[in-house]
XYZ file of C-alpha atoms in Angstrom:
320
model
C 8.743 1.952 -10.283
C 12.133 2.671 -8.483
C 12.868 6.051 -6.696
C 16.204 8.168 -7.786
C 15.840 10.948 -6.215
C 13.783 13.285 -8.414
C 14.085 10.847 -11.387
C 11.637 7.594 -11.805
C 12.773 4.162 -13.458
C 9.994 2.070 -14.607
C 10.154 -1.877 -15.508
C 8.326 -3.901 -17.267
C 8.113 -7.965 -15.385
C 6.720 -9.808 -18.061
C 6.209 -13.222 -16.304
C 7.872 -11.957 -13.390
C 11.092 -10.990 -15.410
C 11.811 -7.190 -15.160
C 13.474 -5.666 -17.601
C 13.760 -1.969 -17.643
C 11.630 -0.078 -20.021
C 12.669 3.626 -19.026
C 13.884 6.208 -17.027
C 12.367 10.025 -16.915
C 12.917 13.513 -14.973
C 9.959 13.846 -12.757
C 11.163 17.303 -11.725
C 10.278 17.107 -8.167
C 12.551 19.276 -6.331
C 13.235 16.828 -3.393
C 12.902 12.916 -2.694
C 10.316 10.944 -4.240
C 8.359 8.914 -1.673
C 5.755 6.372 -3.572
C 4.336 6.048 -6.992
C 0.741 4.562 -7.986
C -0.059 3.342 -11.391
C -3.858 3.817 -11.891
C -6.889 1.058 -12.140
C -6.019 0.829 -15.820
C -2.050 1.422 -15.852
C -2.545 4.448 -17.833
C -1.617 7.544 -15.382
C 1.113 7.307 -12.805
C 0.875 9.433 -9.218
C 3.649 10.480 -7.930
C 4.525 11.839 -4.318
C 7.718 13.764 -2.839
C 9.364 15.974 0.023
C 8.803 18.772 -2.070
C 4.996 18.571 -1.065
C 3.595 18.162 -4.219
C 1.849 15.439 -6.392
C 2.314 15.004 -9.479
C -0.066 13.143 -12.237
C 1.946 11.678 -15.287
C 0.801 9.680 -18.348
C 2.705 6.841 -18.215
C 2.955 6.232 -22.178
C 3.819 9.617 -22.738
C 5.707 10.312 -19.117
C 3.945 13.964 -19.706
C 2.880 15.724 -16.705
C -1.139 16.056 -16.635
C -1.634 17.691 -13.022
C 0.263 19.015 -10.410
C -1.439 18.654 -6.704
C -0.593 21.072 -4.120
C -2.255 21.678 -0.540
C 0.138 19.267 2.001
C 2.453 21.606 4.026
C 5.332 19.275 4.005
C 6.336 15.706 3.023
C 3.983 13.519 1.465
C 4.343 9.814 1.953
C 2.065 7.898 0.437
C -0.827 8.177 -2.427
C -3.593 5.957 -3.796
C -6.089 5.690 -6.046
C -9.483 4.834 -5.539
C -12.170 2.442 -7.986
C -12.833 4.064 -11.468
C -16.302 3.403 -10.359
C -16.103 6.241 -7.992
C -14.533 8.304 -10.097
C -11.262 9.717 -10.811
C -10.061 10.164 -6.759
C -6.750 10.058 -5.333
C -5.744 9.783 -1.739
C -3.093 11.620 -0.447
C -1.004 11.632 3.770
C 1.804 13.526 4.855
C 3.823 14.229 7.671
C 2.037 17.464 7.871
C -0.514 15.312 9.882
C -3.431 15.467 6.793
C -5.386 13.548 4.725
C -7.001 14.665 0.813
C -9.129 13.062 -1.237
C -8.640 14.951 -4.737
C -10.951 14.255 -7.423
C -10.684 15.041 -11.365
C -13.608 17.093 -11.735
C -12.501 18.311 -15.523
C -9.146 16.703 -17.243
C -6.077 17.997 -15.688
C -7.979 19.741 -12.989
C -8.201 18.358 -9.638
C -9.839 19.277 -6.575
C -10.250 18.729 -3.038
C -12.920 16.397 -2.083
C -12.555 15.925 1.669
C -10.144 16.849 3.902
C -9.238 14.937 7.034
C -7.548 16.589 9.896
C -8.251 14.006 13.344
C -4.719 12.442 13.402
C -2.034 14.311 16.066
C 1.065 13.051 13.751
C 2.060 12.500 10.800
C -0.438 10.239 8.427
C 2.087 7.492 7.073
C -0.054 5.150 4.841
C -3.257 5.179 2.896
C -5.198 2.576 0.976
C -8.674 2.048 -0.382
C -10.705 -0.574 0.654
C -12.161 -3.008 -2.286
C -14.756 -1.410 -4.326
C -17.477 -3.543 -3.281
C -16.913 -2.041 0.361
C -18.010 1.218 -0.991
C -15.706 4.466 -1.150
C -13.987 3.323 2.260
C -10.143 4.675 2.984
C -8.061 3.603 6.116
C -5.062 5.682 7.203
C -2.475 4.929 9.567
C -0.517 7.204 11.713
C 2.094 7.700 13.828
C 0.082 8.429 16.732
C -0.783 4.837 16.645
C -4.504 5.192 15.370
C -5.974 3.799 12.455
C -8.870 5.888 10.533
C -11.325 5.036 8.405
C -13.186 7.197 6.138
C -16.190 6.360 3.994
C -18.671 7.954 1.765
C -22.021 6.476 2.809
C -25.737 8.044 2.421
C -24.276 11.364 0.884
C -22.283 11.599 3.800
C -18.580 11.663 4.974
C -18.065 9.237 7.871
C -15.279 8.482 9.884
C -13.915 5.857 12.882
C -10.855 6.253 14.632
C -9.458 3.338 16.739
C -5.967 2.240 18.512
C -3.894 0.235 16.765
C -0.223 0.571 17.272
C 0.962 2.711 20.761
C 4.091 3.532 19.502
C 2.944 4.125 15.729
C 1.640 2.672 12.502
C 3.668 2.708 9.283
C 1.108 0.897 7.354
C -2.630 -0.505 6.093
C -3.676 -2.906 3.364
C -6.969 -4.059 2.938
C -8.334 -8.285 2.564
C -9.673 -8.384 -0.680
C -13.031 -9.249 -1.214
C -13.890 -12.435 -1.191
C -13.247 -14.968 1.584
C -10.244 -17.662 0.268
C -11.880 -19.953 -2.388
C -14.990 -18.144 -2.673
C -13.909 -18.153 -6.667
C -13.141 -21.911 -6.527
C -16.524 -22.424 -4.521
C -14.455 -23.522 -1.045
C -15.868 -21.051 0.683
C -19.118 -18.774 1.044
C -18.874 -14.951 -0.785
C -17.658 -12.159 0.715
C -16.113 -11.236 4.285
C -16.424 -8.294 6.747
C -14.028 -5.749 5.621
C -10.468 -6.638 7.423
C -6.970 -4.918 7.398
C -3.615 -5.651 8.400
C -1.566 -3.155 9.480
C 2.288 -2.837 10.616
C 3.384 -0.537 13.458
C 6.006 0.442 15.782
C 5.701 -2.123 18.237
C 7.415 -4.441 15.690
C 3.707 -6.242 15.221
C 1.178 -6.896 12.122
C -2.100 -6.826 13.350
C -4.865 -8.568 11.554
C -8.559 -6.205 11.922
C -12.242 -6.802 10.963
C -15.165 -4.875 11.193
C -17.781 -6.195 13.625
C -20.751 -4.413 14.320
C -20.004 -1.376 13.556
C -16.434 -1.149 15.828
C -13.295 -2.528 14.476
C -12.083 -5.546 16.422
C -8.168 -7.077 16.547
C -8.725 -10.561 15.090
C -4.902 -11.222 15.280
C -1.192 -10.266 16.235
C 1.343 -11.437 13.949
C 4.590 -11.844 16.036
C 7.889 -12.116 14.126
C 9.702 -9.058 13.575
C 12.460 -7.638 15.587
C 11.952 -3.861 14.820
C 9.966 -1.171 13.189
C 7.284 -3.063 10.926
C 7.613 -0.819 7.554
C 5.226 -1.849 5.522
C 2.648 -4.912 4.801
C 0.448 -5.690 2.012
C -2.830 -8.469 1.671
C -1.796 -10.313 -1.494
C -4.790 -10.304 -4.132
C -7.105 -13.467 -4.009
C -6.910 -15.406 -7.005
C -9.039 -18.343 -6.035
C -6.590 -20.410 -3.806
C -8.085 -21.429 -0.345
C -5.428 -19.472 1.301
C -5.037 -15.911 2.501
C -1.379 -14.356 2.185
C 0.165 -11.440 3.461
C 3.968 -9.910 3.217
C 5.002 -7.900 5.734
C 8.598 -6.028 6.278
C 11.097 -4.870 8.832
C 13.682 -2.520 9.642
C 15.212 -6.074 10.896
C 16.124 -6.629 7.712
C 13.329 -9.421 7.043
C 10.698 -9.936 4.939
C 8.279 -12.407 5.927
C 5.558 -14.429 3.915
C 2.376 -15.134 6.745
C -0.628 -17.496 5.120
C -3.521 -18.849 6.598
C -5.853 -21.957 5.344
C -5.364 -25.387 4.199
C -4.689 -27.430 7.362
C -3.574 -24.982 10.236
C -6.023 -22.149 11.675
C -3.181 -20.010 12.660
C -1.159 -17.706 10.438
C 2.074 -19.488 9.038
C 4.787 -17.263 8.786
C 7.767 -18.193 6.118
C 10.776 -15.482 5.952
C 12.681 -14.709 3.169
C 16.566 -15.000 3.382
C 18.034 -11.902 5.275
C 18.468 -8.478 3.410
C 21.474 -6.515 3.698
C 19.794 -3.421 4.660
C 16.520 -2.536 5.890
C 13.103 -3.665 4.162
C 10.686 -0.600 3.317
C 8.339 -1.492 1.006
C 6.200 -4.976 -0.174
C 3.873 -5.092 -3.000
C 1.966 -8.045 -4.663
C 1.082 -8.511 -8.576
C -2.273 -8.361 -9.500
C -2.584 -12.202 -9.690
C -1.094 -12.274 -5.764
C 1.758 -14.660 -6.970
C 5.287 -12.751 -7.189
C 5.923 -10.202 -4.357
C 8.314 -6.938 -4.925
C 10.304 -6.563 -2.383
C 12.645 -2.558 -2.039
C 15.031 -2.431 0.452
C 17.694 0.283 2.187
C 20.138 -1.186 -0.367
C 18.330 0.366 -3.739
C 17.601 -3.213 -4.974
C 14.515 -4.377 -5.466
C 14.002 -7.968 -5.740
C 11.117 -10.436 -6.868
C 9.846 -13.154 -5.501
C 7.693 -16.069 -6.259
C 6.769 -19.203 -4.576
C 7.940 -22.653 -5.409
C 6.463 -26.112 -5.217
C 7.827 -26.879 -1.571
C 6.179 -23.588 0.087
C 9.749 -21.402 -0.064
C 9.980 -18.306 -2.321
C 13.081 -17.785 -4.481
C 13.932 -14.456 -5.819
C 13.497 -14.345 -9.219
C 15.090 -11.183 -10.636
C 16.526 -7.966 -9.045
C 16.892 -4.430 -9.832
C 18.639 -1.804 -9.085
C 20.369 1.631 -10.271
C 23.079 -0.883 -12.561
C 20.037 -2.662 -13.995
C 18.386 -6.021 -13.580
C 19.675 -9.114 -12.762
C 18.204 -12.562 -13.748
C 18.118 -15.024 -10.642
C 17.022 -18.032 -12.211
């Protein structure tokens, strides 16, 4: 989905190739901030300025719900396993954390309500389902939380991550890297990655109850904006994107021959990079930057990535 103000454009990327499908009036009265398409890719969450979420059929683009509660901006949303449940996530600058849950159809409630963080709550994202209902948050207070729903009960860790402030989380999936392919033994301790402040991506796993900082990914030049642990699809490697207010995107795997964390960079944007999201199959990368283009990506046979289509508000472009 692109953001236009209070208007949404989605695309369809057949094989990687967007072309647009449609354009509809979300009625938000103020800036969109993220969109979430559902396990299935049947509902679409929406999040604004206006502090407000919104809950549209996607087929239909009719609105089903209408989430209020936030007491100003709300950055990011997410949606938890079906297994759990019909639960969405929810931050905002107003320094606050929901979990609503669809306890009838069209009527949401609130589920928990997190309050710890000092500043405003920047990023949310569920852990993998076979974690259990597990949600990190990242702030710009520089802490990391993580709630979970374990034994009937709501728990909760709070650690340091990022002094000057963290813009974002994304969980490891699952599985270690070719655990599918049988490379590698089942699953791994839950890990993160998160992007921060201090211009760093920072690579955590839970040990023993205590979340420990496995690595720091130096590369960037400014604010990290976002990052996101590409989906394991059997390849021995793990991948994850990360992006700057430097203007750079950079690809960071690690497996195959090295034990450190390879970092490849995209060519230079023209304006700052704000957002990074993988396919489901982990192998073409959306990239949205300052410019209101957003460009995909997919690796080639000698380890670069070429972009492979852009779009923006005068439609889509064909890079191949």
């Amino acid at each position: 989905a692109e953001y236009m103000g209070a208007t949404l454009g989605i695309f369809d990327c057949p094989a990687g190739m967007a072309s647009k499908a449609e354009a509809f009036e979300t009625h938000h009265q103020d800036m969109i901030h993220d969109t979430q398409p559902d396990y299935y890719g049947r509902r679409l969450a929406t999040c604004s300025s206006d502090r407000t979420i919104k809950i549209f059929d996607i087929t239909t683009k009719q609105l089903q719900a209408q989430l209020q509660g936030h007491e100003g901006p709300v950055w990011q949303v997410a949606w938890a396993h079906p297994k759990f449940g019909n639960i969405i996530a929810s931050c905002g600058y107003d320094r606050k954390v929901y979990l609503w849950k669809e306890v009838a159809e069209g009527q949401w409630q609130v589920l928990f309500e997190y309050l710890q963080h000092t500043s405003s709550v920047n990023s949310v994202a569920f852990a993998p389902h076979e974690h259990g209902l597990m949600l990190a948050c990242g702030a710009s207070d520089g802490r990391i939380s993580v709630i979970s729903y374990t034994n009937d009960a709501w728990q909760t860790d709070m650690f340091e991550a990022h002094p000057m402030g963290c813009n974002s989380v994304s969980w490891a999936p699952y599985l270690a890297p070719g655990a599918i392919i049988g490379t590698a033994e089942g699953p791994t301790a839950p890990q993160l990655v998160s992007g921060g402040c201090d211009n760093h991506v920072k690579i955590w796993q839970l040990q023993e109850s205590k979340w420990e900082l496995k690595n720091t990914l130096k590369r960037h030049t400014d604010w990290v904006r976002d990052v996101a642990w590409a989906p394991n699809i059997g390849l021995p490697v793990s991948t994850i994107a990360s992006c700057s207010q430097d203007r750079s995107c950079v690809i960071w795997t690690l497996g195959g021959e090295s034990n450190e964390w390879q970092p490849v960079e995209l060519p230079k944007f023209s304006a700052a990079v704000w957002r990074v999201s993988w396919s489901i199959t982990g192998n073409i990368l959306a990239v949205s930057s300052g410019d209101n283009r957003v460009t995909l990506w997919k690796e080639v046979s000698d380890g670069n990535w070429k972009a492979i289509s852009a779009v923006s508000e005068s439609g889509v472009t064909d890079s191949t």
